[in-house]
CSV table of C-alpha atoms and ligand atoms in Angstrom, one decimal:
chain,number,residue,atom,x,y,z
A,26,MET,CA,-3.3,-34.4,28.6
A,27,THR,CA,-5.5,-32.3,26.3
A,28,GLN,CA,-7.4,-33.5,23.3
A,29,THR,CA,-4.5,-32.2,21.2
A,30,GLY,CA,-1.9,-33.8,23.6
A,31,GLN,CA,-0.2,-30.4,24.1
A,32,VAL,CA,-0.3,-29.5,27.8
A,33,ARG,CA,2.6,-27.3,28.7
A,34,PRO,CA,3.6,-26.7,32.3
A,35,ALA,CA,2.8,-23.2,33.6
A,36,ARG,CA,5.8,-21.1,34.5
A,37,TYR,CA,6.8,-20.2,38.0
A,38,ILE,CA,6.0,-16.8,39.5
A,39,THR,CA,9.2,-14.7,39.5
A,40,ALA,CA,10.5,-11.7,41.3
A,41,ALA,CA,9.9,-9.7,38.1
A,42,ASP,CA,6.2,-10.5,38.4
A,43,ARG,CA,6.1,-8.7,41.7
A,44,SER,CA,8.0,-5.6,40.6
A,45,THR,CA,6.3,-5.3,37.2
A,46,ALA,CA,2.7,-4.8,36.3
A,47,ARG,CA,1.9,-8.1,34.7
A,48,PRO,CA,-1.5,-9.9,34.5
A,49,ILE,CA,-0.3,-13.1,36.2
A,50,HIS,CA,-3.9,-14.0,36.9
A,51,ALA,CA,-6.7,-13.5,34.3
A,52,VAL,CA,-10.3,-14.0,35.4
A,53,TRP,CA,-12.4,-14.5,32.3
A,54,GLU,CA,-16.2,-14.5,32.2
A,55,ILE,CA,-16.6,-16.5,29.0
A,56,THR,CA,-20.4,-16.3,29.1
A,57,LEU,CA,-23.0,-14.6,31.2
A,58,ALA,CA,-25.4,-17.5,30.7
A,59,CYS,CA,-26.1,-19.2,34.1
A,60,ASP,CA,-28.2,-22.0,35.5
A,61,LEU,CA,-28.5,-20.6,39.0
A,62,LYS,CA,-30.3,-17.4,40.2
A,63,CYS,CA,-28.0,-16.3,43.0
A,64,THR,CA,-29.4,-13.5,45.1
A,65,HIS,CA,-25.9,-12.0,45.5
A,66,CYS,CA,-24.7,-12.2,41.9
A,67,GLY,CA,-22.8,-9.0,41.1
A,68,SER,CA,-23.2,-9.5,37.3
A,69,ARG,CA,-26.9,-10.5,37.4
A,70,ALA,CA,-26.0,-13.5,35.4
A,71,GLY,CA,-28.7,-15.6,33.6
A,72,GLU,CA,-28.9,-14.8,30.0
A,73,ARG,CA,-26.0,-14.7,27.6
A,74,ARG,CA,-24.7,-11.2,26.7
A,75,PRO,CA,-26.1,-10.1,23.4
A,76,ASN,CA,-22.7,-10.1,21.6
A,77,GLU,CA,-20.4,-12.7,23.3
A,78,LEU,CA,-17.0,-13.4,21.8
A,79,SER,CA,-16.8,-16.2,19.1
A,80,THR,CA,-14.5,-19.2,19.6
A,81,ALA,CA,-11.9,-17.6,17.2
A,82,GLU,CA,-11.9,-14.4,19.3
A,83,CYS,CA,-11.5,-16.4,22.5
A,84,LEU,CA,-8.5,-18.3,21.1
A,85,HIS,CA,-7.0,-15.0,20.1
A,86,ILE,CA,-7.4,-13.7,23.7
A,87,VAL,CA,-5.6,-16.9,24.9
A,88,GLU,CA,-2.6,-16.0,22.7
A,89,ASP,CA,-2.6,-12.4,23.9
A,90,LEU,CA,-2.7,-13.4,27.6
A,91,ALA,CA,0.2,-15.9,27.1
A,92,SER,CA,2.3,-13.2,25.5
A,93,LEU,CA,1.5,-10.7,28.3
A,94,GLY,CA,2.9,-13.3,30.8
A,95,THR,CA,-0.3,-14.6,32.3
A,96,ARG,CA,0.3,-17.7,34.5
A,97,GLU,CA,-3.2,-18.7,35.4
A,98,VAL,CA,-6.6,-18.2,33.6
A,99,THR,CA,-9.7,-18.7,35.7
A,100,LEU,CA,-12.8,-19.3,33.6
A,101,ILE,CA,-16.0,-17.9,35.2
A,102,GLY,CA,-19.5,-17.0,34.1
A,103,GLY,CA,-22.4,-17.1,34.5
A,104,GLU,CA,-21.4,-20.7,34.2
A,105,ALA,CA,-18.4,-21.3,32.0
A,106,TYR,CA,-19.5,-24.8,31.1
A,107,LEU,CA,-22.6,-23.5,29.4
A,108,ARG,CA,-20.4,-22.4,26.4
A,109,ARG,CA,-20.2,-25.3,24.0
A,110,ASP,CA,-16.5,-24.5,23.3
A,111,PHE,CA,-15.5,-24.3,27.0
A,112,ALA,CA,-13.3,-27.4,26.8
A,113,GLN,CA,-11.6,-26.1,23.6
A,114,ILE,CA,-10.8,-22.8,25.5
A,115,ILE,CA,-9.3,-24.8,28.4
A,116,ALA,CA,-7.2,-26.9,26.0
A,117,ALA,CA,-6.0,-23.7,24.3
A,118,VAL,CA,-5.0,-22.2,27.6
A,119,ARG,CA,-3.1,-25.3,28.7
A,120,ALA,CA,-1.4,-25.6,25.3
A,121,ALA,CA,-0.2,-22.0,25.7
A,122,GLY,CA,1.6,-22.9,28.9
A,123,MET,CA,-0.9,-21.4,31.4
A,124,GLU,CA,-2.8,-23.1,34.3
A,125,CYS,CA,-6.6,-23.2,33.6
A,126,THR,CA,-9.0,-23.2,36.6
A,127,MET,CA,-12.7,-22.8,36.7
A,128,GLN,CA,-15.2,-21.4,39.2
A,129,SER,CA,-18.6,-22.8,39.2
A,130,GLY,CA,-21.9,-23.2,41.2
A,131,GLY,CA,-21.8,-26.9,40.0
A,132,ARG,CA,-25.5,-27.2,39.3
A,133,ASN,CA,-25.2,-28.9,35.9
A,134,LEU,CA,-21.5,-29.9,35.9
A,135,ASN,CA,-22.4,-33.3,34.7
A,136,ASP,CA,-20.1,-36.2,34.0
A,137,ALA,CA,-19.7,-35.4,30.3
A,138,ARG,CA,-18.7,-31.8,31.1
A,139,ILE,CA,-16.2,-32.9,33.8
A,140,ASP,CA,-14.7,-35.5,31.4
A,141,ALA,CA,-14.3,-32.9,28.7
A,142,ALA,CA,-12.7,-30.4,31.1
A,143,VAL,CA,-10.3,-33.2,32.4
A,144,ALA,CA,-9.4,-34.2,28.8
A,145,ALA,CA,-8.7,-30.6,28.0
A,146,GLY,CA,-6.3,-30.4,31.0
A,147,ILE,CA,-8.2,-28.4,33.6
A,148,THR,CA,-5.9,-27.7,36.5
A,149,ALA,CA,-8.5,-27.2,39.3
A,150,VAL,CA,-12.1,-26.4,39.9
A,151,GLY,CA,-13.7,-24.2,42.7
A,152,ILE,CA,-17.3,-24.8,43.7
A,153,SER,CA,-19.4,-22.4,45.7
A,154,ILE,CA,-21.0,-23.4,49.0
A,155,ASP,CA,-22.6,-20.6,50.9
A,156,GLY,CA,-24.1,-22.3,54.0
A,157,ASN,CA,-26.1,-25.4,55.0
A,158,ARG,CA,-28.5,-26.9,52.4
A,159,GLU,CA,-31.4,-24.6,53.2
A,160,LEU,CA,-29.5,-21.3,53.3
A,161,HIS,CA,-27.4,-22.2,50.2
A,162,ASP,CA,-30.4,-23.1,48.1
A,163,GLU,CA,-32.1,-19.8,49.2
A,164,LEU,CA,-29.1,-17.7,48.4
A,165,ARG,CA,-28.4,-19.5,45.1
A,166,GLY,CA,-32.1,-19.2,44.1
A,167,VAL,CA,-32.6,-22.8,43.1
A,168,ALA,CA,-33.8,-25.8,45.2
A,169,GLY,CA,-31.3,-28.7,45.0
A,170,SER,CA,-28.3,-26.5,44.2
A,171,PHE,CA,-26.5,-27.5,47.5
A,172,ASP,CA,-26.8,-31.2,46.6
A,173,SER,CA,-25.6,-30.5,43.0
A,174,ALA,CA,-22.6,-28.6,44.3
A,175,LEU,CA,-21.7,-31.5,46.6
A,176,SER,CA,-22.1,-34.0,43.8
A,177,SER,CA,-19.9,-31.9,41.5
A,178,LEU,CA,-17.2,-31.8,44.2
A,179,LYS,CA,-17.3,-35.6,44.6
A,180,ARG,CA,-17.3,-36.4,40.9
A,181,LEU,CA,-14.4,-33.9,40.3
A,182,ARG,CA,-12.4,-35.5,43.1
A,183,ASP,CA,-13.2,-39.0,41.8
A,184,ARG,CA,-11.6,-38.0,38.5
A,185,GLY,CA,-8.5,-36.6,40.2
A,186,VAL,CA,-9.3,-32.9,39.8
A,187,THR,CA,-8.0,-30.6,42.6
A,188,THR,CA,-11.0,-28.9,44.1
A,189,SER,CA,-11.6,-25.9,46.3
A,190,VAL,CA,-14.7,-24.4,47.9
A,191,ASN,CA,-15.6,-20.7,47.8
A,192,THR,CA,-18.0,-19.1,50.3
A,193,GLN,CA,-19.5,-15.7,50.3
A,194,ILE,CA,-19.9,-14.3,53.8
A,195,GLY,CA,-23.2,-12.5,54.1
A,196,ASP,CA,-25.2,-11.7,57.2
A,197,ALA,CA,-26.9,-15.1,57.6
A,198,VAL,CA,-23.8,-17.1,56.7
A,199,VAL,CA,-21.6,-16.2,59.7
A,200,GLU,CA,-23.4,-18.5,62.1
A,201,GLN,CA,-23.0,-21.4,59.6
A,202,LEU,CA,-19.3,-21.1,58.8
A,203,ASP,CA,-18.5,-24.0,61.1
A,204,ASP,CA,-21.0,-26.2,59.2
A,205,VAL,CA,-19.5,-25.1,55.9
A,206,LEU,CA,-16.1,-26.0,57.0
A,207,ASP,CA,-17.4,-29.5,58.0
A,208,THR,CA,-18.7,-29.7,54.4
A,209,VAL,CA,-15.4,-28.6,52.9
A,210,ILE,CA,-13.5,-31.1,54.9
A,211,ALA,CA,-15.9,-34.0,54.0
A,212,SER,CA,-15.7,-33.0,50.4
A,213,GLY,CA,-11.9,-33.6,50.2
A,214,ALA,CA,-11.3,-30.0,49.0
A,215,LYS,CA,-7.9,-28.7,50.0
A,216,ASN,CA,-8.6,-25.0,49.9
A,217,TRP,CA,-11.4,-22.9,51.3
A,218,GLN,CA,-11.7,-19.3,50.0
A,219,LEU,CA,-13.9,-16.8,51.7
A,220,GLN,CA,-14.9,-13.3,50.6
A,221,LEU,CA,-17.5,-10.9,51.8
A,222,THR,CA,-20.7,-10.5,49.9
A,223,VAL,CA,-20.5,-7.1,48.1
A,224,PRO,CA,-23.6,-4.9,47.5
A,225,MET,CA,-23.3,-5.1,43.7
A,226,GLY,CA,-25.8,-6.4,41.2
A,227,ARG,CA,-28.6,-8.4,42.7
A,228,ALA,CA,-27.0,-8.1,46.2
A,229,ALA,CA,-27.5,-4.3,45.9
A,230,ASP,CA,-31.2,-5.1,45.6
A,231,ARG,CA,-31.2,-7.0,48.9
A,232,PRO,CA,-29.1,-5.0,51.3
A,233,GLY,CA,-30.3,-7.2,54.2
A,234,ILE,CA,-28.1,-10.1,53.0
A,235,ILE,CA,-24.9,-7.9,53.4
A,236,LEU,CA,-23.0,-8.3,56.6
A,237,GLN,CA,-22.9,-5.1,58.5
A,238,PRO,CA,-19.3,-3.8,58.9
A,239,HIS,CA,-19.4,-3.8,62.7
A,240,ARG,CA,-19.9,-7.6,62.6
A,241,LEU,CA,-16.2,-7.9,61.6
A,242,LEU,CA,-15.6,-7.7,65.3
A,243,GLU,CA,-17.1,-11.1,65.8
A,244,LEU,CA,-16.1,-12.5,62.3
A,245,PHE,CA,-12.4,-12.2,62.6
A,246,PRO,CA,-11.8,-14.2,65.8
A,247,LYS,CA,-14.1,-16.8,64.2
A,248,LEU,CA,-12.1,-16.8,61.0
A,249,PHE,CA,-8.9,-17.4,63.1
A,250,ASP,CA,-10.5,-20.4,64.9
A,251,LEU,CA,-11.8,-21.7,61.5
A,252,PHE,CA,-8.3,-21.3,60.0
A,253,GLU,CA,-6.8,-23.4,62.8
A,254,ARG,CA,-9.5,-26.1,62.6
A,255,ALA,CA,-9.2,-26.2,58.8
A,256,TYR,CA,-5.4,-26.4,59.0
A,257,ALA,CA,-5.6,-29.3,61.4
A,258,SER,CA,-7.8,-31.1,58.8
A,259,GLY,CA,-5.5,-30.4,55.9
A,260,VAL,CA,-7.5,-27.5,54.4
A,261,LEU,CA,-6.0,-24.1,53.8
A,262,LEU,CA,-8.4,-21.3,54.6
A,263,GLN,CA,-7.7,-18.1,52.6
A,264,ILE,CA,-9.5,-14.8,52.7
A,265,GLY,CA,-10.1,-12.7,49.7
A,266,ASN,CA,-9.0,-9.1,49.1
A,267,ASN,CA,-12.3,-7.7,50.1
A,268,VAL,CA,-12.0,-9.1,53.6
A,269,GLY,CA,-10.2,-6.2,55.2
A,270,TYR,CA,-7.4,-5.7,56.7
A,271,PHE,CA,-4.6,-5.7,59.3
A,272,GLY,CA,-5.5,-6.3,62.9
A,273,PRO,CA,-4.0,-9.2,65.0
A,274,TYR,CA,-4.9,-12.0,62.6
A,275,GLU,CA,-3.7,-10.4,59.3
A,276,GLY,CA,-0.5,-12.5,58.9
A,277,VAL,CA,-2.3,-15.8,59.8
A,278,LEU,CA,-5.4,-15.3,57.6
A,279,ARG,CA,-3.8,-13.5,54.6
A,280,GLY,CA,-0.4,-15.1,54.8
A,281,SER,CA,-1.4,-18.6,55.5
A,282,GLY,CA,0.3,-18.3,58.9
A,283,MET,CA,3.3,-16.1,57.8
A,284,SER,CA,3.1,-13.2,60.2
A,285,HIS,CA,4.9,-10.7,58.0
A,286,VAL,CA,2.4,-11.0,55.1
A,287,HIS,CA,-0.2,-8.2,54.9
A,288,TYR,CA,-2.6,-6.6,52.5
A,289,GLY,CA,-0.7,-4.3,50.1
A,290,GLY,CA,-3.5,-2.4,48.4
A,291,CYS,CA,-5.7,-3.2,45.5
A,292,VAL,CA,-4.0,-5.2,42.7
A,293,ALA,CA,-6.5,-4.5,40.0
A,294,GLY,CA,-4.6,-4.0,36.7
A,295,ASN,CA,-1.4,-4.9,38.5
A,296,GLY,CA,-1.3,-8.6,38.9
A,297,VAL,CA,-4.9,-9.2,37.8
A,298,ILE,CA,-7.0,-8.7,34.6
A,299,GLY,CA,-10.7,-9.3,34.1
A,300,ILE,CA,-12.4,-9.9,30.8
A,301,GLU,CA,-16.1,-9.8,30.2
A,302,ALA,CA,-17.8,-12.2,27.7
A,303,ASP,CA,-18.3,-9.5,25.0
A,304,GLY,CA,-14.6,-8.5,25.1
A,305,LYS,CA,-14.6,-5.6,27.6
A,306,VAL,CA,-11.4,-5.6,29.7
A,307,LYS,CA,-11.1,-4.4,33.4
A,308,GLY,CA,-8.3,-4.5,35.9
A,309,CYS,CA,-10.4,-6.8,38.1
A,310,PRO,CA,-13.3,-9.0,37.1
A,311,SER,CA,-15.5,-7.8,40.0
A,312,LEU,CA,-15.2,-4.1,39.3
A,313,PRO,CA,-18.2,-2.1,37.8
A,314,THR,CA,-18.2,-2.1,34.0
A,315,ASP,CA,-18.9,1.6,33.9
A,316,GLY,CA,-15.8,3.6,34.8
A,317,TYR,CA,-13.4,0.6,35.0
A,318,THR,CA,-13.4,-0.7,31.4
A,319,GLY,CA,-10.2,0.1,29.6
A,320,GLY,CA,-11.4,-1.0,26.2
A,321,ASN,CA,-12.8,-3.9,24.2
A,322,VAL,CA,-10.6,-6.5,22.5
A,323,ARG,CA,-12.7,-6.1,19.4
A,324,GLU,CA,-11.6,-2.5,19.0
A,325,ILE,CA,-8.1,-2.4,20.5
A,326,ASP,CA,-5.6,-5.1,21.3
A,327,LEU,CA,-5.3,-6.5,24.8
A,328,THR,CA,-1.7,-5.5,25.3
A,329,THR,CA,-2.5,-1.8,24.6
A,330,ILE,CA,-5.5,-1.9,26.9
A,331,TRP,CA,-3.3,-3.5,29.6
A,332,LEU,CA,-0.4,-1.1,29.2
A,333,ASP,CA,-2.0,2.2,28.5
A,334,SER,CA,-5.7,2.5,29.6
A,335,PRO,CA,-6.1,4.7,32.7
A,336,GLU,CA,-8.9,2.4,33.8
A,337,LEU,CA,-6.4,-0.4,34.2
A,338,THR,CA,-3.4,1.6,35.5
A,339,PHE,CA,-5.0,3.4,38.5
A,340,ALA,CA,-3.9,0.9,41.1
A,341,ARG,CA,-0.4,0.3,39.7
A,342,GLU,CA,0.2,4.0,39.6
A,343,LYS,CA,-1.3,4.3,43.1
A,344,ARG,CA,-3.8,7.0,42.0
A,345,THR,CA,-6.5,6.1,44.6
A,346,GLN,CA,-6.4,8.4,47.6
A,347,ALA,CA,-7.9,7.1,50.9
A,348,THR,CA,-10.8,9.2,52.0
A,349,GLY,CA,-13.3,9.4,54.9
A,350,PHE,CA,-12.2,7.3,57.8
A,351,CYS,CA,-9.6,5.6,55.6
A,352,GLY,CA,-8.0,9.0,55.0
A,353,THR,CA,-7.2,9.2,58.7
A,354,CYS,CA,-5.8,5.7,58.9
A,355,TYR,CA,-2.4,4.6,60.1
A,356,TYR,CA,-2.1,2.2,57.0
A,357,LYS,CA,-3.5,4.6,54.4
A,358,SER,CA,-0.2,4.9,52.4
A,359,VAL,CA,-0.1,1.1,52.0
A,360,CYS,CA,-3.8,0.2,51.8
A,361,ARG,CA,-5.3,3.3,50.1
A,362,GLY,CA,-8.8,2.4,51.3
A,363,GLY,CA,-8.7,-1.3,50.5
A,364,CYS,CA,-10.7,-3.1,47.9
A,365,THR,CA,-11.8,-0.8,45.1
A,366,TRP,CA,-14.7,-3.2,44.3
A,367,MET,CA,-16.1,-3.0,47.8
A,368,SER,CA,-15.6,0.8,48.3
A,369,HIS,CA,-17.1,1.6,44.9
A,370,SER,CA,-20.1,-0.7,45.4
A,371,VAL,CA,-20.8,1.0,48.7
A,372,PHE,CA,-20.0,4.7,48.1
A,373,GLY,CA,-19.7,5.0,44.3
A,374,VAL,CA,-16.0,6.0,44.7
A,375,PRO,CA,-12.9,4.1,45.7
A,376,GLY,CA,-10.8,4.8,48.8
A,377,ASP,CA,-13.1,4.4,51.8
A,378,ASN,CA,-13.9,0.9,53.0
A,379,PRO,CA,-15.9,0.2,56.2
A,380,PHE,CA,-15.4,-3.6,55.8
A,381,CYS,CA,-12.0,-3.5,57.5
A,382,HIS,CA,-10.9,-5.2,60.7
A,383,HIS,CA,-8.4,-2.4,61.7
A,384,ARG,CA,-11.2,0.2,61.2
A,385,VAL,CA,-13.7,-1.7,63.4
A,386,LEU,CA,-11.1,-2.2,66.1
A,387,GLU,CA,-10.1,1.4,66.1
A,388,LEU,CA,-13.7,2.6,66.2
A,389,ALA,CA,-14.5,0.1,69.0
A,390,ARG,CA,-11.6,1.4,71.0
A,391,GLN,CA,-13.3,4.8,70.8
A,392,GLY,CA,-16.7,3.3,71.7
A,393,PHE,CA,-18.2,3.3,68.2
A,394,ARG,CA,-19.3,1.0,65.4
A,395,GLU,CA,-20.5,1.6,61.9
A,396,SER,CA,-23.5,0.3,59.9
A,397,ILE,CA,-24.3,1.0,56.3
A,398,ARG,CA,-27.7,2.1,55.0
A,399,GLN,CA,-28.8,2.2,51.4
A,400,VAL,CA,-29.8,5.6,50.0
A,401,ALA,CA,-29.9,4.9,46.3
A,402,LEU,CA,-31.0,1.8,44.4
A,403,ALA,CA,-29.0,0.0,41.7
A,404,PRO,CA,-30.3,0.6,38.1
A,405,GLY,CA,-30.5,-3.1,37.3
A,406,ASP,CA,-27.5,-3.8,35.0
A,407,ALA,CA,-24.6,-6.3,35.2
A,408,PHE,CA,-22.0,-5.1,37.8
A,409,ASP,CA,-24.1,-2.1,38.8
A,410,HIS,CA,-24.4,-0.7,42.4
A,411,GLY,CA,-26.5,1.5,44.5
A,412,ARG,CA,-25.2,3.9,47.1
A,413,PHE,CA,-25.0,3.7,50.9
A,414,VAL,CA,-24.1,6.0,53.7
A,415,VAL,CA,-22.2,5.0,56.8
A,416,GLU,CA,-24.0,5.6,60.1
A,417,LEU,CA,-22.0,5.9,63.3
A,418,GLU,CA,-23.4,4.1,66.3
A,419,THR,CA,-22.5,3.4,69.9
A,420,LEU,CA,-21.2,-0.1,70.4
A,421,ASP,CA,-24.6,-1.4,71.5
A,422,GLY,CA,-26.2,-0.1,68.3
A,423,ARG,CA,-27.7,3.2,69.3
A,424,PRO,CA,-27.4,6.0,66.8
A,425,SER,CA,-24.6,8.4,67.7
A,426,THR,CA,-24.5,12.0,66.8
A,427,ALA,CA,-20.9,12.3,68.0
A,428,GLU,CA,-18.1,12.2,65.6
A,429,SER,CA,-15.6,9.5,66.0
A,430,THR,CA,-13.0,11.2,68.2
A,431,ASP,CA,-10.1,10.3,65.9
A,432,ARG,CA,-11.1,11.4,62.4
A,433,THR,CA,-8.4,14.0,61.7
A,434,PRO,CA,-5.7,12.9,59.3
A,435,ARG,CA,-2.7,11.7,61.2
A,436,GLN,CA,0.9,11.9,60.0
A,437,PHE,CA,1.5,8.2,59.9
A,438,ASP,CA,2.3,7.5,56.2
A,439,VAL,CA,6.0,7.1,56.6
A,440,GLY,CA,6.6,4.6,53.8
A,441,SER,CA,5.3,1.4,52.5
A,442,THR,CA,7.3,-1.3,54.4
A,443,LEU,CA,5.7,-2.8,57.4
A,444,ASP,CA,7.1,-5.0,60.1
A,445,VAL,CA,5.2,-7.0,62.8
A,446,CYS,CA,4.9,-5.9,66.4
A,447,TYR,CA,5.2,-9.2,68.3
A,448,GLY,CA,3.6,-7.5,71.3
A,449,CYS,CA,0.2,-7.5,69.6
A,450,SER,CA,0.7,-9.2,66.2
A,451,ARG,CA,-0.2,-6.1,64.4
A,452,HIS,CA,1.8,-4.5,61.5
A,453,VAL,CA,3.8,-1.3,62.1
A,454,PHE,CA,5.9,0.8,59.8
A,455,ALA,CA,9.5,-0.3,59.6
A,456,ASN,CA,11.8,1.4,62.2
A,457,THR,CA,8.8,2.1,64.5
A,458,LYS,CA,10.2,2.2,68.1
A,459,ILE,CA,7.0,2.2,70.1
A,460,CYS,CA,4.0,0.3,68.8
A,461,PRO,CA,1.0,2.6,68.3
A,462,PHE,CA,-1.4,-0.2,69.1
A,463,CYS,CA,0.0,-1.9,72.3
A,464,ALA,CA,2.8,0.6,73.3
A,465,ALA,CA,5.4,-2.2,73.4
A,466,ASP,CA,9.0,-1.4,72.5
A,467,VAL,CA,9.0,-3.1,69.1
A,468,ARG,CA,12.6,-4.0,69.0
A,469,ASN,CA,12.5,-5.6,72.5
A,470,VAL,CA,9.4,-7.7,71.9
A,471,ARG,CA,10.9,-8.8,68.5
A,472,THR,CA,14.1,-10.0,70.4
A,473,SER,CA,12.1,-11.9,73.0
A,474,TYR,CA,9.9,-13.4,70.3
A,475,ARG,CA,12.9,-14.7,68.4
A,476,GLU,CA,14.4,-16.0,71.6
A,477,SER,CA,11.2,-17.9,72.5
A,478,LEU,CA,11.0,-19.2,69.0
A,479,ALA,CA,14.5,-20.5,69.1
A,480,ASP,CA,13.8,-22.1,72.5
A,481,ALA,CA,10.6,-23.7,71.1
A,482,ARG,CA,12.5,-25.0,68.1
A,483,ASN,CA,15.2,-26.4,70.3
A,484,ALA,CA,12.7,-28.1,72.5
A,485,ALA,CA,10.9,-29.6,69.5
A,486,GLY,CA,14.2,-30.8,68.2
A,487,HIS,CA,15.0,-32.6,71.5
A,488,LEU,CA,11.5,-34.1,71.6
A,489,LEU,CA,11.9,-35.5,68.0
A,490,GLU,CA,15.3,-36.9,68.9
A,491,ALA,CA,13.9,-38.6,72.0
A,492,LEU,CA,11.0,-40.0,70.0
A,493,ARG,CA,13.4,-41.5,67.4
A,494,THR,CA,15.6,-43.3,70.0
B,507,SF4,S1,-9.2,1.8,57.6
B,507,SF4,FE1,-9.2,2.0,55.4
B,507,SF4,S2,-7.1,2.5,54.8
B,507,SF4,FE2,-7.1,1.8,56.9
B,507,SF4,S3,-6.6,-0.4,56.8
B,507,SF4,FE3,-8.8,-0.2,56.8
B,507,SF4,S4,-9.4,-0.1,54.6
B,507,SF4,FE4,-7.2,0.3,54.7
B,508,SF4,S1,-11.0,-4.4,43.4
B,508,SF4,FE1,-10.8,-5.7,45.3
B,508,SF4,S2,-10.9,-7.8,44.5
B,508,SF4,FE2,-10.4,-6.5,42.7
B,508,SF4,S3,-8.2,-6.5,42.6
B,508,SF4,FE3,-8.8,-4.7,43.9
B,508,SF4,S4,-8.6,-5.5,46.0
B,508,SF4,FE4,-8.7,-7.3,44.6
């Protein structure tokens, strides 16, 4: 119930949402003010932006989002709760029939702020945990921030708020992911979202904290094990759109166990909209401000920006072309080089993403791996980036002067519908006869998979029957 007593249930996601470009999810930085000093912060948050939107302007955005068909608004910062009117904005979002969630570092999410958010009708809150106490405090730049985050999770749960935990996977975090999962389970959170640290903003000033792409070879089996352990404890592990792509764990990790689910390309400006605290609008909140801002709500209305600005329509019109290794990839017609945020932060252009499981597996098959090396610094603005080059290495890390043997564009882009090869659990284009990854006859292995599944279901049915009698 909000202060005005006007919470309206959010609508369901419909088939039309999937076939029409509609900002189902709005991620809204309502202030850049922040009480943490995260070493990986892409927006270099700390101080307010000089000209942040007034309360009246924010309430106008809420109306516009509702009329565009938005279903969920996530408030971010900086720290959203550092705006005095943050609860008023939450109440307005709920009164307009949208879910309202908030992402936070939880350092000063005190009881009064939680109570205000609950009274306003907050749907759920995500809190960041990036490692054990020592590593988290180091990465978040403030001693005591790990304990504050845990305390926030507990006090949110005590008040009945649904909680989730977000973790950035950087180089030092991989070894601590098991500990983080223990923390997530103990906190009572039901959802654990993981994304890779991207070399943007302050993270671009510290390239050593970025996971090297070749470490995805060890990361993905670990994520699979973590998924199973989390699931057994009632926690759903979900990977973000910058944790790329395909490979044998794709359906489990991206589809919460549904094998047919796979990454379908960047959704910036398609199902997602990002708004900065001074009114600039992007197709995804994480994208650079320069080059991806479609307009400012102070100068042009939100609907026009959403419908007509080329900076927001690039992904829905599939204008990104895969380049580099991605230009040679089996999945390029579906994936188009993966997450625009990651690719642009690394190379200054979209369409080539070394942080991809399929890519590291293919390179490893040829005896290679990739590392990135910074060649240009970031200028020091919010959402800025430097530039990196990819270095090809042998699998044991020695520089390689050889070209990857398989870099010529291949004629694989035969559509956009993918099936699963049950011989190797990898996605293949519909109607593929022989799997290009495991050489299985795709139809035969699908038939045996279905037969085994039917047998297993039968056996489980008999077992349940026996247990009941
Ligand atoms: S190699 Fe590139 S195009 Fe292929 S799946 Fe990976 S990110 Fe996508
Ligand atoms: S830029 Fe990356 S995070 Fe943003 S919508 Fe595209 S895939 Fe998702």
